[in-house]
mmCIF file of C-alpha atoms and ligand atoms in Angstrom:
data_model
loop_
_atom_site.group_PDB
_atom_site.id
_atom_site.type_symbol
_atom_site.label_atom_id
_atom_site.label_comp_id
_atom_site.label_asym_id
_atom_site.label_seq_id
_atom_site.Cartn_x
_atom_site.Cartn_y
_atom_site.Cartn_z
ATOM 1 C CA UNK A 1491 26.513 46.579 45.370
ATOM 2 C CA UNK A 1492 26.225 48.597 48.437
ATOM 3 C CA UNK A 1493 22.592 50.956 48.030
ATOM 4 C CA UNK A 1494 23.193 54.706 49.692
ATOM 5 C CA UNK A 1495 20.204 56.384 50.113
ATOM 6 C CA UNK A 1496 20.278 59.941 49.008
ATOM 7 C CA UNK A 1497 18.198 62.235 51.064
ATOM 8 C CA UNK A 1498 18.459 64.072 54.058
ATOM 9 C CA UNK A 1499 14.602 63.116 54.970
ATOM 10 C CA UNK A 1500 15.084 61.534 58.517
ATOM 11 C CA UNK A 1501 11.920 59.378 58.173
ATOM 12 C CA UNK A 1502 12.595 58.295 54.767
ATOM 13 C CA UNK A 1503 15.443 56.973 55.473
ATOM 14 C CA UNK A 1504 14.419 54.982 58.292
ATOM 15 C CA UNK A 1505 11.670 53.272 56.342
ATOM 16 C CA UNK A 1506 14.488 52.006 54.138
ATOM 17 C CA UNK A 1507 16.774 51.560 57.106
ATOM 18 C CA UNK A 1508 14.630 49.232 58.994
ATOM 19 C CA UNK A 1509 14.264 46.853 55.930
ATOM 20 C CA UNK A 1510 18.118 46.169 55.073
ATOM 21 C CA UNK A 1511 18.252 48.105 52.354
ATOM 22 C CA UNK A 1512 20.544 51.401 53.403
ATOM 23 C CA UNK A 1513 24.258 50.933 53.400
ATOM 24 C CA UNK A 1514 24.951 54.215 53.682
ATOM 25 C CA UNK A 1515 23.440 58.127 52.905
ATOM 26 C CA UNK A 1516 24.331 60.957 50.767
ATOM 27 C CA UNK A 1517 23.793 64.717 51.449
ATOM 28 C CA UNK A 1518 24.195 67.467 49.377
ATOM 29 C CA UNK A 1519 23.578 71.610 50.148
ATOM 30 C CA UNK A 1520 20.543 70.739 47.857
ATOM 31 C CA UNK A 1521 18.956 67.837 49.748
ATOM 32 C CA UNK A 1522 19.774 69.778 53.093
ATOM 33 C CA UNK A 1523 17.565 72.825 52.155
ATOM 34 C CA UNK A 1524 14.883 70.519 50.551
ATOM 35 C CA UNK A 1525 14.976 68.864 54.532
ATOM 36 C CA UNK A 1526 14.563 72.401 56.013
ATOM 37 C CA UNK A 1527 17.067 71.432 58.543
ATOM 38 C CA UNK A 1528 20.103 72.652 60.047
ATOM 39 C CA UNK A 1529 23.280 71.063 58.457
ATOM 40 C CA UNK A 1530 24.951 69.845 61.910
ATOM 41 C CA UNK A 1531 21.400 68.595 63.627
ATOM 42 C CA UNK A 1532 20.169 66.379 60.736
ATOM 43 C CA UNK A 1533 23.464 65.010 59.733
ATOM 44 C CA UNK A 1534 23.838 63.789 63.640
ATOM 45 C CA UNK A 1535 20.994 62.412 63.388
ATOM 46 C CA UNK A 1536 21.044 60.537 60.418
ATOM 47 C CA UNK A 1537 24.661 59.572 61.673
ATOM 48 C CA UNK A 1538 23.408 58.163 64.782
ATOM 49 C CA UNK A 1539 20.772 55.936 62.850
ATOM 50 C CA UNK A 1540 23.189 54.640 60.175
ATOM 51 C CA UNK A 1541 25.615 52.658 60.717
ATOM 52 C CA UNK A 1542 27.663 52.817 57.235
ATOM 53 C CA UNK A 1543 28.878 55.669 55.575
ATOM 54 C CA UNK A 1544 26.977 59.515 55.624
ATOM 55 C CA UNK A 1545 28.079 61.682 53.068
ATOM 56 C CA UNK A 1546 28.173 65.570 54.199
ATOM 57 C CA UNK A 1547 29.282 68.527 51.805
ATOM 58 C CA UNK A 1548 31.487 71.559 52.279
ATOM 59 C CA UNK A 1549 30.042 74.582 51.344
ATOM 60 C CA UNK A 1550 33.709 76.015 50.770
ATOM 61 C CA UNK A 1551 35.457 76.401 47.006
ATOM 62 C CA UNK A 1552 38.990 76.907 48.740
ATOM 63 C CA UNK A 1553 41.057 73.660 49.850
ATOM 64 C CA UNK A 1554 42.079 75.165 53.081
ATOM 65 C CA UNK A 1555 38.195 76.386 53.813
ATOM 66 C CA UNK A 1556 37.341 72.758 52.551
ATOM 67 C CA UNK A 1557 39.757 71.322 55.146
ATOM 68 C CA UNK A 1558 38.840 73.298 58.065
ATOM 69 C CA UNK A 1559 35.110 72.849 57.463
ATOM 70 C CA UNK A 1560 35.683 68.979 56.508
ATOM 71 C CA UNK A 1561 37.258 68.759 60.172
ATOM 72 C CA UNK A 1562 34.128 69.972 61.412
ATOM 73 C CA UNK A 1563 31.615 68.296 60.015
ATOM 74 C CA UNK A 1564 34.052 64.394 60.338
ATOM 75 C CA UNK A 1565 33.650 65.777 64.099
ATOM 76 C CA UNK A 1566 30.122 64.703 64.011
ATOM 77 C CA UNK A 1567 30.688 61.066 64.169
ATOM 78 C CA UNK A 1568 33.178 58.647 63.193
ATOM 79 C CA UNK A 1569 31.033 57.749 59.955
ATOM 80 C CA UNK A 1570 30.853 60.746 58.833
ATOM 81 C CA UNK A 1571 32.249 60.906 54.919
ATOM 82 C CA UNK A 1572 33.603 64.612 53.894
ATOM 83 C CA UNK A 1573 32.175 65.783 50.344
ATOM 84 C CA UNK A 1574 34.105 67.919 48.510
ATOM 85 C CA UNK A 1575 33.984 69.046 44.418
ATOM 86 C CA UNK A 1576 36.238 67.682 41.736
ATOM 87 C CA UNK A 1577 37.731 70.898 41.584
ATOM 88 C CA UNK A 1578 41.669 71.391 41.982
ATOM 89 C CA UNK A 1579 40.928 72.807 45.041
ATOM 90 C CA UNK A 1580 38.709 70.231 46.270
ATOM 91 C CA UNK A 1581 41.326 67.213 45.091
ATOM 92 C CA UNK A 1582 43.976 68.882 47.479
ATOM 93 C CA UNK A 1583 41.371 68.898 50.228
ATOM 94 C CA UNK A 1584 40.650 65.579 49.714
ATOM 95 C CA UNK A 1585 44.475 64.475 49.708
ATOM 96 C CA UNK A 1586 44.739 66.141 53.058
ATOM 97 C CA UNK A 1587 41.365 64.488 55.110
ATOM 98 C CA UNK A 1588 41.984 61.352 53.965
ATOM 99 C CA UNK A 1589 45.315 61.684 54.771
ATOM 100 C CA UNK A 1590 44.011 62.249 58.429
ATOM 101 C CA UNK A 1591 42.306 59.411 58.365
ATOM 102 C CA UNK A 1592 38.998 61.125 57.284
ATOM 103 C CA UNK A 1593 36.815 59.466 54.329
ATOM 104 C CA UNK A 1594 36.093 61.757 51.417
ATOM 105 C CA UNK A 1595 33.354 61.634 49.271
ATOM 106 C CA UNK A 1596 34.447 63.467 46.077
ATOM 107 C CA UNK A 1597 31.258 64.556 43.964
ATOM 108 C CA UNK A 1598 30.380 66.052 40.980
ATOM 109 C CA UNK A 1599 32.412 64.153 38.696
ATOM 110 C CA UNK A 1600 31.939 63.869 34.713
ATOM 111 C CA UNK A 1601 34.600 62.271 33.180
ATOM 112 C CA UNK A 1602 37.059 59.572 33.628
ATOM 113 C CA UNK A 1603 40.019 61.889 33.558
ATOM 114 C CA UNK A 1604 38.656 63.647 36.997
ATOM 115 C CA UNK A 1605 37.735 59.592 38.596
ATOM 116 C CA UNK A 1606 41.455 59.255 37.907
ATOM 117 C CA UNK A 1607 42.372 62.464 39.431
ATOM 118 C CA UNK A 1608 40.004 61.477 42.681
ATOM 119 C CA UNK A 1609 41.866 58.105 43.227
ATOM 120 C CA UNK A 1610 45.289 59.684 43.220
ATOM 121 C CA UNK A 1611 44.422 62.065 45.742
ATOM 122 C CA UNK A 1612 43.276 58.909 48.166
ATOM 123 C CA UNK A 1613 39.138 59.499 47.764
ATOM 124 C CA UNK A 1614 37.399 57.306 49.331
ATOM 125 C CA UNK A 1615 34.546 57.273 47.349
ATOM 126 C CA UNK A 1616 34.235 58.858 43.891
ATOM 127 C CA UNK A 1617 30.617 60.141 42.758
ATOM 128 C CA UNK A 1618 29.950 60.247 38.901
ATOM 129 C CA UNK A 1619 26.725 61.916 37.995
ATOM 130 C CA UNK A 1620 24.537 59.198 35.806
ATOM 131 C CA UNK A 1621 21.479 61.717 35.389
ATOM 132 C CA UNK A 1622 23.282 64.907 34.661
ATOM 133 C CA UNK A 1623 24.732 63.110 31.847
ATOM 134 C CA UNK A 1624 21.957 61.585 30.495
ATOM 135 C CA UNK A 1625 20.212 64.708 30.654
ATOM 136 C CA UNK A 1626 22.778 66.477 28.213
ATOM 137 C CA UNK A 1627 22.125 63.269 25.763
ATOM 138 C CA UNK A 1628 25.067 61.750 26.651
ATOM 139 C CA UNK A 1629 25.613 58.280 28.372
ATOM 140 C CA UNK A 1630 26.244 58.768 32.392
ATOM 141 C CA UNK A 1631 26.072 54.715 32.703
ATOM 142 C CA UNK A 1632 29.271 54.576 30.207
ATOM 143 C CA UNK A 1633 31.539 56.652 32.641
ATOM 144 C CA UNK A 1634 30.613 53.882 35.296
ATOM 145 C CA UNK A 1635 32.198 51.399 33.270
ATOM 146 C CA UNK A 1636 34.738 53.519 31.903
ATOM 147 C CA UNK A 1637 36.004 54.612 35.676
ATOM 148 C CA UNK A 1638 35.259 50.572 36.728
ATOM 149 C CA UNK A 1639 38.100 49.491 33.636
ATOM 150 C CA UNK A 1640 40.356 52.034 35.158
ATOM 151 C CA UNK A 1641 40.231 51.950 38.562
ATOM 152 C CA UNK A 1642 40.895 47.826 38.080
ATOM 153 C CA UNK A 1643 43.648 48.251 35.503
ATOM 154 C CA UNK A 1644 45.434 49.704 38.203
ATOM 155 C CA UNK A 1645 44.116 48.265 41.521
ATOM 156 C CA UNK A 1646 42.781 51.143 42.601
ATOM 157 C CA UNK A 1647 40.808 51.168 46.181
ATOM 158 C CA UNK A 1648 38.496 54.590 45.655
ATOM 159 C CA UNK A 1649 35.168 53.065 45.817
ATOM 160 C CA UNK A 1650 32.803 54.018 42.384
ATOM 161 C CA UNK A 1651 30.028 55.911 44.031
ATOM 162 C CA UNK A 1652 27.432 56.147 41.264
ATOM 163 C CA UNK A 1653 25.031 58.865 41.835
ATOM 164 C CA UNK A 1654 22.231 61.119 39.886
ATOM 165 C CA UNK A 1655 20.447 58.446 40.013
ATOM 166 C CA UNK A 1656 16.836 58.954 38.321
ATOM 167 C CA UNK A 1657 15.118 55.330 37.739
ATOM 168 C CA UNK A 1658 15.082 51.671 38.940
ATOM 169 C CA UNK A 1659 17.138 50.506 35.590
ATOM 170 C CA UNK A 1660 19.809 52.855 36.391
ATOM 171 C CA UNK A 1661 20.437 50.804 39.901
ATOM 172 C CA UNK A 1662 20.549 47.179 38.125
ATOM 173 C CA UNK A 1663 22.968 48.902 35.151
ATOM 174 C CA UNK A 1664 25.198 49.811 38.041
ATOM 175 C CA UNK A 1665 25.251 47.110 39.299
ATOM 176 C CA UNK A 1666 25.952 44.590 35.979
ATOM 177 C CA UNK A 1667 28.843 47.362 35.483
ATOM 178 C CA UNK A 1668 29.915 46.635 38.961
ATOM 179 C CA UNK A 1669 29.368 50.070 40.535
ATOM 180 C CA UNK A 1670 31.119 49.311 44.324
ATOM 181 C CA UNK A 1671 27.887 51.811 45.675
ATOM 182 C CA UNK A 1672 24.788 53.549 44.185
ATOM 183 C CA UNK A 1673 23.033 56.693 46.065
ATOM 184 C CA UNK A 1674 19.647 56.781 44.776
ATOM 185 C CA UNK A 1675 16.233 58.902 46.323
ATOM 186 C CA UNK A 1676 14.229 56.553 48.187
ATOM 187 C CA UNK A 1677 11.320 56.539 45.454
ATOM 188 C CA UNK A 1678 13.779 55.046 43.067
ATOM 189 C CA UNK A 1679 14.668 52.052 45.181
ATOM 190 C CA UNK A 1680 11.015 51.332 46.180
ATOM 191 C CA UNK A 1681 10.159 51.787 42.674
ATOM 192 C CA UNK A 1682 12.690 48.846 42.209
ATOM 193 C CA UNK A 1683 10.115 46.406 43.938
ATOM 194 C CA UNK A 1684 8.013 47.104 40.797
ATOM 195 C CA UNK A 1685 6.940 45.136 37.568
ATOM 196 C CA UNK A 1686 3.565 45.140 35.649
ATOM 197 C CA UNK A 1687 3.435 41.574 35.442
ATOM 198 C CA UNK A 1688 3.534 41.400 39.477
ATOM 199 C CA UNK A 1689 0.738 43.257 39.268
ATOM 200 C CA UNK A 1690 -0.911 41.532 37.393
ATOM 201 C CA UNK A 1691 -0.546 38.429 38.539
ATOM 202 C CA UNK A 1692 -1.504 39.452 41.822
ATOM 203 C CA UNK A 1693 -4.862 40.819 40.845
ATOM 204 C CA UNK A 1694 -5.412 37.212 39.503
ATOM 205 C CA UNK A 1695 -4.248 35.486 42.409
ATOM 206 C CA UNK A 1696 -6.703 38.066 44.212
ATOM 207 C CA UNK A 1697 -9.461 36.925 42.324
ATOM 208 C CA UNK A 1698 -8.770 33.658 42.561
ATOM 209 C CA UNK A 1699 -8.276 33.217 46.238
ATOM 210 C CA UNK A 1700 -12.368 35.841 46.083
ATOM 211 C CA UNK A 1701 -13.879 33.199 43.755
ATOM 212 C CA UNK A 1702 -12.385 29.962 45.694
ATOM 213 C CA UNK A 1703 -13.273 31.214 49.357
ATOM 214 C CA UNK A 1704 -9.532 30.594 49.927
ATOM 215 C CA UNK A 1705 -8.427 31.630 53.827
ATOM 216 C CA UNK A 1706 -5.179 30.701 55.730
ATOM 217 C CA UNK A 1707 -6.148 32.419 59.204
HETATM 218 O O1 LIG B 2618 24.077 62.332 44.666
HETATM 219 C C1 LIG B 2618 23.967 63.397 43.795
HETATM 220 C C2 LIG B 2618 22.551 63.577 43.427
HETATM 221 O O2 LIG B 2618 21.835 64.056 44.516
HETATM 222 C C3 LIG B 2618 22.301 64.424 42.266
HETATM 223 O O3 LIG B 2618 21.141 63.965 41.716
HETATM 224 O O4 LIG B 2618 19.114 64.069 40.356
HETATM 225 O O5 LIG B 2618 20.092 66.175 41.328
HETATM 226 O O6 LIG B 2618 21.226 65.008 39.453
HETATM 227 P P1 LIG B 2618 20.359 64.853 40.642
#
């Protein structure tokens, strides 16, 4: 499973970067005010640190706004991945960026029926919400699998893009459901390095290596 960081925090994501563990990033209008940043400038800069895959949204609701401003922001770099809304509007924006070659991101998706809709229209990537689900009670980690059975039924190639991503057992459920990418905020992927009985081991090992007067250099 491929790990997207999601975050427009430059330094964040370079801590991650620099240790293997960023495929890819995802934006959203919400992360890029949280950054404080201009849209263009950090995106170009995250761009020209990350090799794989950065996820930028239109701020548009009409396809042929979406496609103009989609065309803009894939003229950033060539990794650039154009987000649009499962919307009608955004599906027909989608249909025609990918169609230029352009990969599309297509967020904010709920249900199977709108995955299905995303893969017809060519998305690249498809982002189902985990969080927002879970939130309203219901199960976001059984869309993942539902969208996984469907997409291989029919050999689809729209990579499953799971995002709303809120805790460290979210990313291994993903990936036992075979989620092709997770986005998640970089405190839930360090807070995947963590396990009480680590810790607690290690304050033994800690004492032990105080009581025995151990020492390597
Ligand atoms: O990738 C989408 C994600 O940023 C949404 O997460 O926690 O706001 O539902 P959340």
């Amino acid at each position: 499973m491929k790990f997207f960081v999601d975050t427009a925090d430059v330094a964040a994501i370079r801590e991650l970067y620099d240790l293997g563990m960023v495929d890819g990033v995802t934006t959203n209008p919400s992360l890029i005010k949280k950054s404080g940043r201009d849209i263009l400038e950090v995106t170009k800069e995250i761009c020209d640190m990350v090799p794989g895959p950065v996820s930028a949204e239109v701020t548009a609701v009409d396809a042929d706004k979406m496609i103009e401003e989609g065309r803009k922001l894939a003229e950033i770099a060539d990794n650039i991945a154009v987000k649009v809304p499962l919307t009608w509007d955004g599906l027909k924006a989608c249909k025609t960026l990918t169609g230029e070659g352009k990969m599309v991101n297509v967020t904010l998706c709920f249900s199977a029926n709108q995955a299905l809709l995303a893969a017809k229209a060519g998305a690249t990537f498809i982002s189902p919400f985990i969080g927002r689900l879970d939130d309203l009670n219901l199960d976001g980690m059984d869309l993942i699998a539902d969208i996984r059975e469907i997409y291989d039924n029919y050999g689809f190639e729209t990579q499953i893009l799971a995002a709303s991503i809120r805790s460290a057992n979210h990313m291994s459920e993903c990936a036992k459901i075979g989620a092709d990418v997770a986005t998640a905020p970089p405190n839930v992927i360090k807070a995947m390095a963590n396990h009480v009985l680590t810790d607690k081991g290690l304050a033994q090992f800690l004492k032990d290596i105080d009581d025995a007067g151990i020492k390597i250099v």
